[in-house]
PDB file of C-alpha atoms in Angstrom:
ATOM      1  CA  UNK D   1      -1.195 -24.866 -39.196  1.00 49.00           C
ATOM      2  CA  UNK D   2      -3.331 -22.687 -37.440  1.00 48.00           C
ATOM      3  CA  UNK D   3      -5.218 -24.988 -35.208  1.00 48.00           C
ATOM      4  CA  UNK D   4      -1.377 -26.089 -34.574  1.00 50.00           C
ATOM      5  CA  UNK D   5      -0.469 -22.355 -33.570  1.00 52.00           C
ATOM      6  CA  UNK D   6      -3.255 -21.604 -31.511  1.00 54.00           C
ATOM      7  CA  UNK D   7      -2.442 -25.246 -29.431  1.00 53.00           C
ATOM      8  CA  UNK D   8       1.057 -24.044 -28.988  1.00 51.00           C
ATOM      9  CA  UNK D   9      -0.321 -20.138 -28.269  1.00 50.00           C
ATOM     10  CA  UNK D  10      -2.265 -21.559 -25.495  1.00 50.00           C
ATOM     11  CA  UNK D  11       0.431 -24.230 -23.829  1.00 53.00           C
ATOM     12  CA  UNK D  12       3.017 -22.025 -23.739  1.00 52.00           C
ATOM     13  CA  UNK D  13       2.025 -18.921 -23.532  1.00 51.00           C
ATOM     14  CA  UNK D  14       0.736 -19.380 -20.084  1.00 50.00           C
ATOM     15  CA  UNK D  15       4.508 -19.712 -19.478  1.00 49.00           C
ATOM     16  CA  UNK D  16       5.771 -16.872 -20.187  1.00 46.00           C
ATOM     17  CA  UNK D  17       6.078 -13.502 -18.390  1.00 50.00           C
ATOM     18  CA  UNK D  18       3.200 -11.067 -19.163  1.00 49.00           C
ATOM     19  CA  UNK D  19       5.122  -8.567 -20.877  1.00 45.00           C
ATOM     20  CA  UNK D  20       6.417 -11.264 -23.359  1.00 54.00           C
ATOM     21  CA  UNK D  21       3.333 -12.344 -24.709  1.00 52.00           C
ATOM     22  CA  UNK D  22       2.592 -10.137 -27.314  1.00 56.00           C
ATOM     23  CA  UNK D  23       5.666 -10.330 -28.939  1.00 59.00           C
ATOM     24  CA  UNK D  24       6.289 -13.667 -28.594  1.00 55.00           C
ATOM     25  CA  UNK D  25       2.695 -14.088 -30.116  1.00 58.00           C
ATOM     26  CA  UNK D  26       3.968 -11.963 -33.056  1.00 57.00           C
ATOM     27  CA  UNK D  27       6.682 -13.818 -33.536  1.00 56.00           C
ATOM     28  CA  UNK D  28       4.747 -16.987 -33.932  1.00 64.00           C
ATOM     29  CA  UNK D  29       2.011 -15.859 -36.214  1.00 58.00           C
ATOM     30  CA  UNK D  30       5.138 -14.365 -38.485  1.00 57.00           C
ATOM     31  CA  UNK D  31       6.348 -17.682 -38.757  1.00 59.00           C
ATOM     32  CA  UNK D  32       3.453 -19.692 -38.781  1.00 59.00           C
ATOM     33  CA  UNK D  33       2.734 -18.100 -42.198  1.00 55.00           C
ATOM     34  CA  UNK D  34       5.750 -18.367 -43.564  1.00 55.00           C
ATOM     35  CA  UNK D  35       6.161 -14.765 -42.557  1.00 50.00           C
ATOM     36  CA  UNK D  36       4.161 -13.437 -45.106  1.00 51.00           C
ATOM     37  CA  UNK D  37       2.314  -9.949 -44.000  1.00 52.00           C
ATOM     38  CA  UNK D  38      -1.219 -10.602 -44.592  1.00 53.00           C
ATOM     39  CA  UNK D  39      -4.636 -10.266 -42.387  1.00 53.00           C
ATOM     40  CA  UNK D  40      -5.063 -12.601 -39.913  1.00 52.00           C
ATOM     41  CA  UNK D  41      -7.726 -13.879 -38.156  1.00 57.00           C
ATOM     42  CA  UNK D  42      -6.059 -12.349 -34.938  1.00 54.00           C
ATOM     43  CA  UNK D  43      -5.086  -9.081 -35.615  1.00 53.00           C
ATOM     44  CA  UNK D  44      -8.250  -7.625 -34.394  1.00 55.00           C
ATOM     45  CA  UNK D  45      -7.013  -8.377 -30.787  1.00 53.00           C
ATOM     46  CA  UNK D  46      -4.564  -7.075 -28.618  1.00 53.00           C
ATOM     47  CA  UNK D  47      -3.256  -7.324 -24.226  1.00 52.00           C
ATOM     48  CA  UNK D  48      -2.989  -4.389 -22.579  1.00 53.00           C
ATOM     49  CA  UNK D  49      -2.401  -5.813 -19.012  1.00 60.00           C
ATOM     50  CA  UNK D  50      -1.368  -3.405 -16.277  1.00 67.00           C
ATOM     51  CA  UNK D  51      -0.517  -4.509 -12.885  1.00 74.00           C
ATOM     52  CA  UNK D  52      -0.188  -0.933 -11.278  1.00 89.00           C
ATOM     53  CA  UNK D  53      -3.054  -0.366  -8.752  1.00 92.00           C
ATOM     54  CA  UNK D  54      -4.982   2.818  -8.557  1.00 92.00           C
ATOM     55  CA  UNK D  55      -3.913   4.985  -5.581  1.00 94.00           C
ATOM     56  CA  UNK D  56      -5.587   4.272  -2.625  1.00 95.00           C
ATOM     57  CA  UNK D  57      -7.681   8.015  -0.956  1.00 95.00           C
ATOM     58  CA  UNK D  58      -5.740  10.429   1.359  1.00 96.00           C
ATOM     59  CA  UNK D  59      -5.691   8.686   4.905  1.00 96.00           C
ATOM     60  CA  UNK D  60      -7.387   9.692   8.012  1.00 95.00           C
ATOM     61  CA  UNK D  61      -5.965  10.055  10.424  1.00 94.00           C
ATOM     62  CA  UNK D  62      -6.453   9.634  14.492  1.00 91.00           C
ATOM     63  CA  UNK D  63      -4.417  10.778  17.383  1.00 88.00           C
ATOM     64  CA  UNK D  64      -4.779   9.876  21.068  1.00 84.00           C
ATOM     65  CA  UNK D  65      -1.453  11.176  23.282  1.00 78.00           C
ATOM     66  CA  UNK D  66       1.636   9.537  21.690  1.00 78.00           C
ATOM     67  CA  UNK D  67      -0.463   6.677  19.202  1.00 86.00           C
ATOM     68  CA  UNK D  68      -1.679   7.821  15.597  1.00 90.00           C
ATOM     69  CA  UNK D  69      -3.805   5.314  14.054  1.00 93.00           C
ATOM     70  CA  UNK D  70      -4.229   5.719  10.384  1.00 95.00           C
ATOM     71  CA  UNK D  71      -6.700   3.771   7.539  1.00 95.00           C
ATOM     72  CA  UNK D  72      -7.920   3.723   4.119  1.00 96.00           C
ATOM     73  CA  UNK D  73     -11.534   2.570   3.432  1.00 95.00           C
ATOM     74  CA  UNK D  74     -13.224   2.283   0.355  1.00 94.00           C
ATOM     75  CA  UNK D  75     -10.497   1.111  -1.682  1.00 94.00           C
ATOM     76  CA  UNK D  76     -11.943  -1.394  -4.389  1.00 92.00           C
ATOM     77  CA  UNK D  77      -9.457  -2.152  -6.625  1.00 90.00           C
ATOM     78  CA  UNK D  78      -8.839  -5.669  -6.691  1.00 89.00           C
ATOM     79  CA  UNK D  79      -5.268  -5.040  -8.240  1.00 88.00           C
ATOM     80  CA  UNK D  80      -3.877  -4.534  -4.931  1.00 91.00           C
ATOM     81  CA  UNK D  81      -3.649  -6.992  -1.858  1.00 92.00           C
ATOM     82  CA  UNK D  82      -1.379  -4.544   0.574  1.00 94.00           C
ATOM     83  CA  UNK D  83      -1.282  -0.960   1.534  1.00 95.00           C
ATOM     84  CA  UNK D  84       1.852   0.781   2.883  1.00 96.00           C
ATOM     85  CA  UNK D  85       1.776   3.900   5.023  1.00 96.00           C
ATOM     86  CA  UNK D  86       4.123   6.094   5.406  1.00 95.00           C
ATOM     87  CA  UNK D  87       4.688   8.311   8.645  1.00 93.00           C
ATOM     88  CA  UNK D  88       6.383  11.693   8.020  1.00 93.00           C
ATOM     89  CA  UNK D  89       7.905  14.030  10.979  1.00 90.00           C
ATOM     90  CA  UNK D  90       7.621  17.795  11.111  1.00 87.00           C
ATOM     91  CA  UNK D  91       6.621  17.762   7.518  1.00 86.00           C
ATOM     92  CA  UNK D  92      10.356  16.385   6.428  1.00 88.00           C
ATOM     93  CA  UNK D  93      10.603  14.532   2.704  1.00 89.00           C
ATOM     94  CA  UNK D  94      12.355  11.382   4.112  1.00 91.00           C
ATOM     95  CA  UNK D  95       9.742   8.907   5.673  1.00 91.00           C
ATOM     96  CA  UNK D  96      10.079   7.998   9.733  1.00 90.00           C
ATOM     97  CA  UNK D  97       8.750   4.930   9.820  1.00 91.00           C
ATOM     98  CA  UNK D  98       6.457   2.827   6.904  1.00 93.00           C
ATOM     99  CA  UNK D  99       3.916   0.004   7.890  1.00 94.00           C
ATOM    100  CA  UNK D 100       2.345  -2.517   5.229  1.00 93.00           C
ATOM    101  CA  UNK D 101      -0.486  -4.116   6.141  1.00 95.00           C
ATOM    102  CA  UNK D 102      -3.221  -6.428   4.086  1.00 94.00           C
ATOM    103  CA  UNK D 103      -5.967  -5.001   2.784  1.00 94.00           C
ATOM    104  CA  UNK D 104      -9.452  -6.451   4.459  1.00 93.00           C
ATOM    105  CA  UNK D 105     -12.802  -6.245   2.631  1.00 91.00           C
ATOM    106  CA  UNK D 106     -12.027  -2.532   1.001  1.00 93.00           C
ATOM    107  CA  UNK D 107     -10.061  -1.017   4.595  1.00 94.00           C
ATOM    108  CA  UNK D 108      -6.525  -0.788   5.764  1.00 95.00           C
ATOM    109  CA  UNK D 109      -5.473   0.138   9.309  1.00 95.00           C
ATOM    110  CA  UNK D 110      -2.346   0.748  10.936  1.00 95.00           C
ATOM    111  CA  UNK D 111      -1.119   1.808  14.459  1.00 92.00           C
ATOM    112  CA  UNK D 112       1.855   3.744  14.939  1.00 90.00           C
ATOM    113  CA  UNK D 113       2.611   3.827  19.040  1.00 83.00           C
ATOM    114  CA  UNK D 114       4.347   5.165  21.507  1.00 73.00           C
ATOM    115  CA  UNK D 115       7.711   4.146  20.695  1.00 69.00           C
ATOM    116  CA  UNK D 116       7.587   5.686  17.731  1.00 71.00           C
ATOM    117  CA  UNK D 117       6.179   9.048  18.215  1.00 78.00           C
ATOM    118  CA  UNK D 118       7.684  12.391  20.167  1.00 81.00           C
ATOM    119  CA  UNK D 119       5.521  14.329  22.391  1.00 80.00           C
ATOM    120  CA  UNK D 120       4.120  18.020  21.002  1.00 83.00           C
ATOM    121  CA  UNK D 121       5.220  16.745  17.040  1.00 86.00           C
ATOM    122  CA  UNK D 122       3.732  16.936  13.728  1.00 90.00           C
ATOM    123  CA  UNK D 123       3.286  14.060  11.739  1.00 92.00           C
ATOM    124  CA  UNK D 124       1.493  13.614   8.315  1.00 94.00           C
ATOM    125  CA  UNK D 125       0.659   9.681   6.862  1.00 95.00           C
ATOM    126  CA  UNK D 126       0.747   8.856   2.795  1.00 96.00           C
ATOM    127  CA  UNK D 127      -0.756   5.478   1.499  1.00 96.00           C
ATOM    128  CA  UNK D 128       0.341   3.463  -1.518  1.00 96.00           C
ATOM    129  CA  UNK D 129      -1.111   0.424  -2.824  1.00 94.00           C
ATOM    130  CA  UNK D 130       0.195  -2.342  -4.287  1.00 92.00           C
ATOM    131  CA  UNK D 131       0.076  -6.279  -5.318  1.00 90.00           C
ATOM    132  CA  UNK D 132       2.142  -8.572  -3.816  1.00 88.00           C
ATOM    133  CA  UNK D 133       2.470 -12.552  -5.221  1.00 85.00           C
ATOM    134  CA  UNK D 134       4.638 -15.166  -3.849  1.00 86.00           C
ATOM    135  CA  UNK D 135       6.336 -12.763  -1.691  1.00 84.00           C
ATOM    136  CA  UNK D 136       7.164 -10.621  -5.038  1.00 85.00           C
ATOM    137  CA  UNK D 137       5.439  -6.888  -5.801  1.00 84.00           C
ATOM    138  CA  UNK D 138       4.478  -6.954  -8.465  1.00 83.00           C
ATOM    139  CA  UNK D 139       2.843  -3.458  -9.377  1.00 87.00           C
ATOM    140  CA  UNK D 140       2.685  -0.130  -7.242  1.00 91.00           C
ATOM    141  CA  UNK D 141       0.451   2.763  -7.013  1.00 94.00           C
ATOM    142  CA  UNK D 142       1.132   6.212  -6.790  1.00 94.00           C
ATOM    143  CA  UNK D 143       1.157   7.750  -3.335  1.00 96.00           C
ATOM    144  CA  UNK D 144      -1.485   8.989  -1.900  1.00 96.00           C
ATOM    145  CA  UNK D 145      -1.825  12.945  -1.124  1.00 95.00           C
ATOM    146  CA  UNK D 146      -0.721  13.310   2.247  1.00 95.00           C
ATOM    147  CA  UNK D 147      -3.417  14.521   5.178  1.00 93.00           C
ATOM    148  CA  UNK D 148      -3.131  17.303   7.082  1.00 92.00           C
ATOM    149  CA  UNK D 149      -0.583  17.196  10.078  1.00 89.00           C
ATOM    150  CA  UNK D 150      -1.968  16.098  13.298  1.00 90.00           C
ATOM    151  CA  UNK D 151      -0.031  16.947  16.580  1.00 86.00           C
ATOM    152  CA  UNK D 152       0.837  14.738  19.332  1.00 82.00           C
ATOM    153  CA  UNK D 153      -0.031  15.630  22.819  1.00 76.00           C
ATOM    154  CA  UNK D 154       1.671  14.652  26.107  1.00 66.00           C
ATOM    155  CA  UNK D 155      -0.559  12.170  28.708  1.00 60.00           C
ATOM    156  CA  UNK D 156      -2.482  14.216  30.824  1.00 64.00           C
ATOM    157  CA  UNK D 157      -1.053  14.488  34.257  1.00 68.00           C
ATOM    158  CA  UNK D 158      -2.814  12.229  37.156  1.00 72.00           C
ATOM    159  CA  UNK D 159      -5.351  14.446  38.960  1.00 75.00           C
ATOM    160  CA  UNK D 160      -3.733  15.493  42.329  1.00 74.00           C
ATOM    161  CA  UNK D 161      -4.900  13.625  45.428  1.00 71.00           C
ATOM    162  CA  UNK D 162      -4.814  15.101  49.009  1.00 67.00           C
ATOM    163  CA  UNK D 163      -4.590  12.884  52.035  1.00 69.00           C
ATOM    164  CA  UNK D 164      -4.760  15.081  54.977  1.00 68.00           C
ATOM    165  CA  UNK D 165      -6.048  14.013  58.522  1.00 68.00           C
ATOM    166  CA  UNK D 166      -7.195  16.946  60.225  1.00 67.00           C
ATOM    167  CA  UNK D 167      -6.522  15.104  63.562  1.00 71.00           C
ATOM    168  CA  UNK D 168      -2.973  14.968  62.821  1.00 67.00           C
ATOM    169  CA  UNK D 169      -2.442  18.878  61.944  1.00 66.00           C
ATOM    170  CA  UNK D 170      -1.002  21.090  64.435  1.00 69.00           C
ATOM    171  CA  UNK D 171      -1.191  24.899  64.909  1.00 65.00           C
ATOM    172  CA  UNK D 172       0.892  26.937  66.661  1.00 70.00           C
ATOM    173  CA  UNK D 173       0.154  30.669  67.549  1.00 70.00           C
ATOM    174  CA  UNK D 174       2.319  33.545  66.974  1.00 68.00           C
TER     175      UNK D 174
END
């Protein structure tokens, strides 16, 4: 009966969602033994399986006129495939825009241009990690902190140019 159990333990439990498995392995053993309550030779093992990422570090943060670039390097854990940012105006709780981008190696970058930014404004960038699977997500992160507003600065005007022909001037005395 056992050998029979742990077949059946490892055919279909496979097949069911995560979460299920330990009671569903409860279940079995209970009946298995005629749902007796006595030691068995798995009760010294347990799942804990979490599919929540750490939080990914504070972003940095770049600004050059109207484009703010921001990343996250170092991140490492291999529970997450994706990092979204999230851009935040004049320090307001509701997000302006969010990007999601793959993580490469242990770095995620994102560009947020012109279109999207206002000349002279604050903005401040959160990250938050998560795994994504067949298009689902399938555990998040806590957010990031935030980093320190940067401020967006209008182009710089074209230097002035003067084309003057000297021949050409005229000067009249008074």
């Amino acid at each position: 009966a056992l050998f029979r159990s742990s077949y059946l333990l490892w055919r279909f439990g496979s097949c069911l969602p995560r979460l299920q498995v330990r009671s569903w392995l409860l279940l079995r053993l209970l009946f298995a033994y005629g749902g007796t309550f006595g030691e068995s030779t798995w009760s010294g093992y347990s799942a804990n399986i979490s599919t929540n990422p750490a939080a990914p570090s504070t972003p940095s943060v770049t600004v050059n006129s109207r484009t703010l670039t921001a990343r996250v390097d170092g991140y490492t854990d291999v529970k997450a495939n994706k990092i979204k940012f999230q851009l935040h105006k004049d320090d307001s709780a509701t997000a302006l825009r969010e990007a999601i981008v793959d993580i490469a190696g242990q770095s995620a970058i994102t560009t947020f241009g012109n279109y999207q930014m206002d000349l002279n404004a604050r903005y401040k960038v959160r990250a938050q990690a998560y795994n994504e699977r067949d298009g689902q997500a399938i555990g998040y992160s806590t957010w990031s902190a935030f980093c320190n507003n940067v401020t967006t600065t209008p182009d710089t005007p074209p230097t002035p140019t003067t084309n003057i022909d000297p021949e050409a001037m005229t000067f009249t005395a008074r």
